[in-house]
Tab-separated table of C-alpha atoms and ligand atoms in Angstrom:
chain	number	residue	atom	x	y	z
A	1	MET	CA	0.000	0.000	0.000
A	2	GLN	CA	2.765	2.398	1.018
A	3	ILE	CA	4.838	1.468	-2.037
A	4	GLY	CA	1.745	2.040	-4.201
A	5	ASN	CA	1.230	5.498	-2.728
A	6	CYS	CA	4.884	6.366	-3.209
A	7	LEU	CA	4.804	5.271	-6.815
A	8	PHE	CA	1.663	7.324	-7.406
A	9	ALA	CA	3.279	10.416	-5.877
A	10	HIS	CA	6.358	9.841	-8.009
A	11	LEU	CA	4.210	9.581	-11.123
A	12	LEU	CA	2.461	12.842	-10.274
A	13	ILE	CA	5.785	14.602	-9.786
A	14	CYS	CA	7.046	13.155	-13.065
A	15	GLN	CA	4.055	14.597	-14.923
A	16	PHE	CA	5.396	18.009	-14.000
A	17	CYS	CA	9.086	17.382	-14.542
A	18	TYR	CA	8.550	15.755	-17.942
A	19	PRO	CA	11.736	16.711	-19.773
A	20	MET	CA	10.100	18.978	-22.341
A	21	SER	CA	12.102	22.190	-22.208
A	22	THR	CA	12.976	23.745	-25.520
A	23	SER	CA	16.642	24.329	-24.533
A	24	ARG	CA	18.935	21.629	-25.859
A	25	LYS	CA	19.614	18.877	-23.343
A	26	LYS	CA	22.900	17.052	-23.017
A	27	ILE	CA	22.100	13.370	-22.722
A	28	ALA	CA	24.052	10.197	-21.985
A	29	ALA	CA	21.711	7.281	-22.632
A	30	GLY	CA	22.652	3.670	-21.892
A	31	ASN	CA	21.014	0.908	-23.932
A	32	TRP	CA	21.573	-2.352	-22.077
A	33	LYS	CA	19.938	-4.407	-24.848
A	34	MET	CA	19.182	-8.039	-23.800
A	35	ASN	CA	21.865	-8.170	-21.122
A	36	THR	CA	21.977	-8.670	-17.337
A	37	THR	CA	20.091	-10.837	-14.883
A	38	LEU	CA	18.108	-9.280	-12.049
A	39	PRO	CA	21.008	-9.300	-9.517
A	40	GLU	CA	23.377	-7.881	-12.150
A	41	ALA	CA	20.882	-5.194	-13.105
A	42	GLN	CA	20.360	-4.261	-9.460
A	43	GLU	CA	24.115	-3.933	-8.932
A	44	LEU	CA	24.481	-1.776	-12.029
A	45	PHE	CA	21.562	0.503	-11.064
A	46	GLU	CA	23.032	0.949	-7.587
A	47	ALA	CA	26.486	1.767	-8.951
A	48	ILE	CA	25.037	4.348	-11.354
A	49	VAL	CA	23.074	6.032	-8.564
A	50	ARG	CA	26.192	6.022	-6.367
A	51	MET	CA	28.345	7.645	-9.059
A	52	LEU	CA	25.718	10.087	-10.309
A	53	PRO	CA	26.997	13.013	-8.194
A	54	ASP	CA	30.157	12.894	-10.377
A	55	VAL	CA	28.069	13.929	-13.405
A	56	SER	CA	27.083	17.536	-14.080
A	57	HIS	CA	23.502	18.319	-13.019
A	58	SER	CA	22.867	19.726	-16.472
A	59	THR	CA	23.495	16.323	-18.102
A	60	SER	CA	20.559	13.927	-18.293
A	61	VAL	CA	21.623	10.349	-17.592
A	62	VAL	CA	19.142	7.945	-19.177
A	63	VAL	CA	19.173	4.207	-18.510
A	64	ALA	CA	17.338	1.693	-20.713
A	65	PRO	CA	17.393	-1.711	-18.986
A	66	PRO	CA	15.402	-4.730	-20.186
A	67	TYR	CA	11.655	-4.328	-19.490
A	68	PRO	CA	11.438	-6.643	-16.417
A	69	PHE	CA	13.974	-4.598	-14.458
A	70	ILE	CA	12.300	-1.217	-14.940
A	71	PRO	CA	10.282	-1.323	-11.690
A	72	VAL	CA	13.438	-2.200	-9.716
A	73	ALA	CA	15.232	0.827	-11.097
A	74	SER	CA	12.237	3.130	-10.693
A	75	LYS	CA	12.491	2.772	-6.925
A	76	LEU	CA	16.237	3.458	-6.895
A	77	PHE	CA	16.010	6.361	-9.344
A	78	ARG	CA	13.384	8.244	-7.373
A	79	ASN	CA	14.549	11.712	-6.227
A	80	GLN	CA	17.488	11.731	-8.657
A	81	ASN	CA	16.913	14.890	-10.673
A	82	ASN	CA	19.073	14.089	-13.668
A	83	LEU	CA	18.536	10.314	-13.852
A	84	PHE	CA	15.801	9.054	-16.168
A	85	MET	CA	14.330	5.682	-16.985
A	86	ALA	CA	13.968	4.522	-20.574
A	87	ALA	CA	12.536	1.497	-22.318
A	88	GLN	CA	14.285	-0.081	-25.299
A	89	ASN	CA	11.088	-0.372	-27.323
A	90	CYS	CA	7.305	-0.211	-27.117
A	91	SER	CA	4.450	-1.688	-29.099
A	92	SER	CA	3.098	-0.095	-32.251
A	93	GLU	CA	-0.361	-1.051	-30.960
A	94	GLU	CA	-2.133	0.817	-28.203
A	95	MET	CA	-3.639	-2.096	-26.225
A	96	GLY	CA	-5.402	-5.427	-26.511
A	97	ALA	CA	-4.725	-8.899	-27.885
A	98	PHE	CA	-1.053	-8.563	-28.828
A	99	THR	CA	0.647	-11.305	-26.821
A	100	GLY	CA	4.097	-10.422	-25.568
A	101	GLU	CA	3.862	-6.731	-26.400
A	102	VAL	CA	4.433	-3.835	-23.998
A	103	SER	CA	2.467	-0.652	-24.598
A	104	ALA	CA	3.517	2.976	-24.307
A	105	GLU	CA	0.779	3.478	-21.716
A	106	MET	CA	2.164	0.618	-19.575
A	107	LEU	CA	5.598	2.201	-19.671
A	108	ARG	CA	4.184	5.549	-18.668
A	109	SER	CA	2.430	3.908	-15.722
A	110	LEU	CA	5.863	2.645	-14.597
A	111	ALA	CA	7.231	6.213	-14.586
A	112	VAL	CA	9.348	5.585	-17.681
A	113	GLN	CA	10.280	8.883	-19.345
A	114	TYR	CA	12.131	7.934	-22.523
A	115	VAL	CA	11.776	5.159	-25.084
A	116	ILE	CA	14.317	4.105	-27.728
A	117	LEU	CA	12.591	3.604	-31.085
A	118	GLY	CA	13.799	2.539	-34.508
A	119	HIS	CA	17.060	1.060	-33.268
A	120	SER	CA	18.899	-0.666	-36.118
A	121	GLU	CA	18.620	-4.018	-34.318
A	122	ARG	CA	14.819	-3.621	-34.270
A	123	ARG	CA	14.862	-2.669	-37.950
A	124	LYS	CA	17.116	-5.612	-38.851
A	125	TYR	CA	15.957	-8.492	-36.637
A	126	PHE	CA	12.298	-7.539	-36.172
A	127	ASN	CA	11.667	-6.045	-39.604
A	128	GLU	CA	10.574	-2.686	-38.255
A	129	THR	CA	9.695	-0.366	-41.102
A	130	GLY	CA	9.333	3.409	-41.079
A	131	ASP	CA	5.569	3.005	-40.720
A	132	VAL	CA	5.886	0.793	-37.623
A	133	ILE	CA	8.374	3.193	-36.058
A	134	TYR	CA	6.077	6.119	-36.850
A	135	ARG	CA	3.181	4.404	-35.039
A	136	LYS	CA	5.395	3.743	-32.025
A	137	LEU	CA	6.484	7.383	-32.004
A	138	ALA	CA	2.872	8.552	-32.141
A	139	LEU	CA	1.854	6.331	-29.206
A	140	SER	CA	4.905	7.351	-27.183
A	141	LEU	CA	4.064	11.007	-27.645
A	142	LYS	CA	0.413	10.355	-26.816
A	143	TYR	CA	1.498	8.870	-23.477
A	144	SER	CA	4.063	11.590	-22.737
A	145	LEU	CA	7.113	9.420	-23.278
A	146	ARG	CA	10.067	11.103	-24.881
A	147	PRO	CA	11.186	9.021	-27.888
A	148	ILE	CA	14.834	8.579	-28.833
A	149	CYS	CA	14.397	8.059	-32.564
A	150	CYS	CA	17.342	6.196	-34.120
A	151	VAL	CA	18.537	6.649	-37.682
A	152	GLY	CA	21.690	5.584	-39.490
A	153	GLU	CA	23.104	4.108	-42.655
A	154	SER	CA	24.656	0.692	-43.322
A	155	LEU	CA	28.269	0.260	-44.387
A	156	LYS	CA	27.167	-0.436	-47.946
A	157	GLN	CA	25.151	2.782	-48.037
A	158	ARG	CA	28.084	4.805	-46.660
A	159	GLU	CA	30.476	3.270	-49.143
A	160	ALA	CA	28.055	4.274	-51.901
A	161	GLY	CA	27.966	7.832	-50.512
A	162	GLU	CA	24.239	7.526	-49.789
A	163	GLN	CA	24.357	8.161	-46.037
A	164	LYS	CA	22.763	11.618	-46.029
A	165	ASP	CA	19.883	10.575	-48.264
A	166	VAL	CA	19.304	7.432	-46.185
A	167	VAL	CA	19.146	9.400	-42.945
A	168	ARG	CA	16.868	12.040	-44.519
A	169	GLU	CA	14.482	9.333	-45.749
A	170	GLN	CA	14.462	7.611	-42.344
A	171	LEU	CA	13.632	10.920	-40.667
A	172	GLU	CA	10.964	11.771	-43.225
A	173	GLU	CA	9.040	8.600	-42.476
A	174	THR	CA	9.389	8.868	-38.684
A	175	ALA	CA	10.192	12.047	-36.709
A	176	PHE	CA	9.370	14.431	-39.554
A	177	MET	CA	5.798	13.135	-39.674
A	178	PHE	CA	5.093	15.265	-36.601
A	179	ASP	CA	4.488	18.970	-36.188
A	180	ALA	CA	6.956	21.367	-34.585
A	181	ARG	CA	5.435	21.057	-31.115
A	182	GLN	CA	5.651	17.269	-31.153
A	183	VAL	CA	9.031	16.999	-32.828
A	184	GLY	CA	10.393	19.175	-30.022
A	185	LYS	CA	9.780	16.253	-27.663
A	186	ILE	CA	11.777	13.810	-29.786
A	187	VAL	CA	15.486	13.133	-29.310
A	188	ILE	CA	17.250	11.993	-32.471
A	189	ALA	CA	20.079	9.456	-32.309
A	190	TYR	CA	22.406	9.140	-35.282
A	191	GLU	CA	23.762	5.610	-35.147
A	192	PRO	CA	25.684	4.455	-38.207
A	193	VAL	CA	24.946	0.730	-38.385
A	194	TRP	CA	28.577	-0.063	-39.208
A	195	ALA	CA	29.645	1.472	-35.894
A	196	ILE	CA	27.171	-0.292	-33.590
A	197	GLY	CA	28.861	-2.963	-31.501
A	198	THR	CA	31.788	-3.168	-33.930
A	199	GLY	CA	34.428	-1.125	-32.108
A	200	LYS	CA	34.584	1.045	-35.248
A	201	THR	CA	33.518	4.516	-34.113
A	202	ALA	CA	32.631	7.276	-36.573
A	203	THR	CA	35.305	9.971	-36.529
A	204	PRO	CA	34.228	13.260	-34.920
A	205	GLU	CA	34.281	14.769	-38.445
A	206	GLN	CA	31.989	12.075	-39.876
A	207	ALA	CA	29.627	12.323	-36.917
A	208	GLN	CA	29.523	16.141	-36.868
A	209	ASP	CA	28.933	16.228	-40.619
A	210	MET	CA	25.854	14.024	-40.255
A	211	HIS	CA	24.599	15.826	-37.141
A	212	ALA	CA	24.895	19.175	-38.952
A	213	HIS	CA	22.981	17.634	-41.872
A	214	ILE	CA	20.204	16.515	-39.505
A	215	ARG	CA	20.112	19.967	-37.878
A	216	THR	CA	19.821	21.587	-41.327
A	217	LEU	CA	16.954	19.251	-42.247
A	218	LEU	CA	15.247	20.169	-38.981
A	219	THR	CA	15.802	23.890	-39.648
A	220	ASP	CA	14.390	23.648	-43.169
A	221	ARG	CA	11.283	21.931	-41.892
A	222	TYR	CA	10.653	23.460	-38.489
A	223	GLY	CA	12.694	26.681	-38.345
A	224	LYS	CA	15.923	27.558	-36.592
A	225	GLU	CA	14.572	27.934	-33.090
A	226	ALA	CA	12.912	24.517	-33.087
A	227	ALA	CA	15.965	22.857	-34.692
A	228	GLU	CA	18.320	24.380	-32.139
A	229	GLY	CA	16.249	22.923	-29.303
A	230	ILE	CA	16.422	19.296	-30.441
A	231	SER	CA	19.103	17.042	-28.970
A	232	ILE	CA	20.926	14.848	-31.473
A	233	LEU	CA	22.888	11.981	-29.939
A	234	TYR	CA	25.670	9.963	-31.507
A	235	GLY	CA	25.705	6.179	-31.091
A	236	GLY	CA	28.129	3.525	-32.261
A	237	SER	CA	31.057	2.150	-30.251
A	238	CYS	CA	31.232	5.269	-28.107
A	239	ASN	CA	33.387	4.780	-25.007
A	240	SER	CA	35.213	6.777	-22.347
A	241	ARG	CA	38.255	7.159	-24.621
A	242	ASN	CA	36.500	8.633	-27.651
A	243	ALA	CA	33.476	10.358	-26.040
A	244	ALA	CA	35.094	13.716	-25.274
A	245	GLU	CA	36.263	14.270	-28.872
A	246	LEU	CA	32.812	13.400	-30.213
A	247	PHE	CA	30.929	15.481	-27.653
A	248	LYS	CA	33.088	18.542	-28.397
A	249	CYS	CA	31.414	18.780	-31.800
A	250	LYS	CA	28.907	21.589	-32.144
A	251	ASP	CA	25.898	19.476	-33.109
A	252	ILE	CA	26.549	16.402	-30.965
A	253	ASP	CA	24.504	16.679	-27.792
A	254	GLY	CA	25.392	13.386	-26.202
A	255	GLY	CA	25.514	9.688	-26.829
A	256	LEU	CA	23.426	6.559	-27.070
A	257	ILE	CA	25.722	3.988	-25.547
A	258	GLY	CA	25.409	0.221	-25.928
A	259	GLY	CA	28.229	-2.054	-24.722
A	260	ALA	CA	29.981	0.628	-22.672
A	261	SER	CA	26.824	1.309	-20.642
A	262	LEU	CA	27.072	-2.123	-18.999
A	263	LYS	CA	29.952	-0.964	-16.800
A	264	ALA	CA	28.973	1.820	-14.409
A	265	GLU	CA	32.441	3.452	-14.302
A	266	GLU	CA	32.648	3.515	-18.074
A	267	PHE	CA	29.116	4.833	-18.545
A	268	ILE	CA	29.536	7.534	-15.911
A	269	ALA	CA	32.911	8.537	-17.414
A	270	ILE	CA	31.138	8.985	-20.771
A	271	ALA	CA	28.426	11.100	-19.101
A	272	GLN	CA	31.159	13.178	-17.464
A	273	SER	CA	32.620	13.971	-20.896
A	274	LEU	CA	29.504	15.999	-21.752
B	1	PEP	C1	23.578	0.931	-29.604
B	1	PEP	O1	23.207	-0.228	-29.619
B	1	PEP	O2	22.737	1.845	-29.636
B	1	PEP	C2	25.002	1.200	-29.570
B	1	PEP	C3	25.405	2.407	-29.828
B	1	PEP	O3	25.808	0.139	-29.262
B	1	PEP	P1	27.400	0.187	-29.025
B	1	PEP	O4	27.686	1.392	-28.167
B	1	PEP	O5	27.720	-1.084	-28.336
B	1	PEP	O6	28.036	0.316	-30.371
């Protein structure tokens, strides 16, 4: 009963501190993917909370554990102003007979604030198309979740010099389907597929070039003020050794971190580079 009341109060507070400001946020987001058991997850959550004071208050630290561990983290993350809970996915359906799916509304009821959508692993292994990702984005926004919308080209597309067109097309069928007010709630993550989990990071020049391209596309569509308010994260083999160089770039507002987010020291060191 007491836990229920606490969770309700936390949810009410979260309604008001929904991270919606128009100023550009610096974000370090950790995508744990399908890793950790419950005891391992608990240990990692605790270590992150312990080390959080080492990170600037102006940096948002976002953690995306597997679904079952979200309630465990929600309790530990309470009262941490710059620590946010994310999900790695949500359903493209709102509710009903969709066995095994997790809805945006369910996530919201667990005090989740962010949701990663359109990750290249979802596109590749679960055949997620632009239309599916668009529907997930729409439901996330409806339930006041902040989507982290992933885009990025394959190695073949980069070698063919098609990367900017690929990213533009991916944005056109997802984030750019929304109006200026809604797009302002979306975080964009540029994740070149060839850099994810490969140890082959984009150079700061390659990453900045694409981030500037995305910012220009946003400006053309939504105007300068709106474009300047949208955080664009880089993802792909980012670690504590290369983060600072990447984050120095004008249009890189943080990172979406996979493998390196599974070690608290490494993840916090990346967040400190912002
Ligand atoms: C990711 O999966 O979003 C990612 C960036 O992974 P990694 O950091 O392991 O390349």
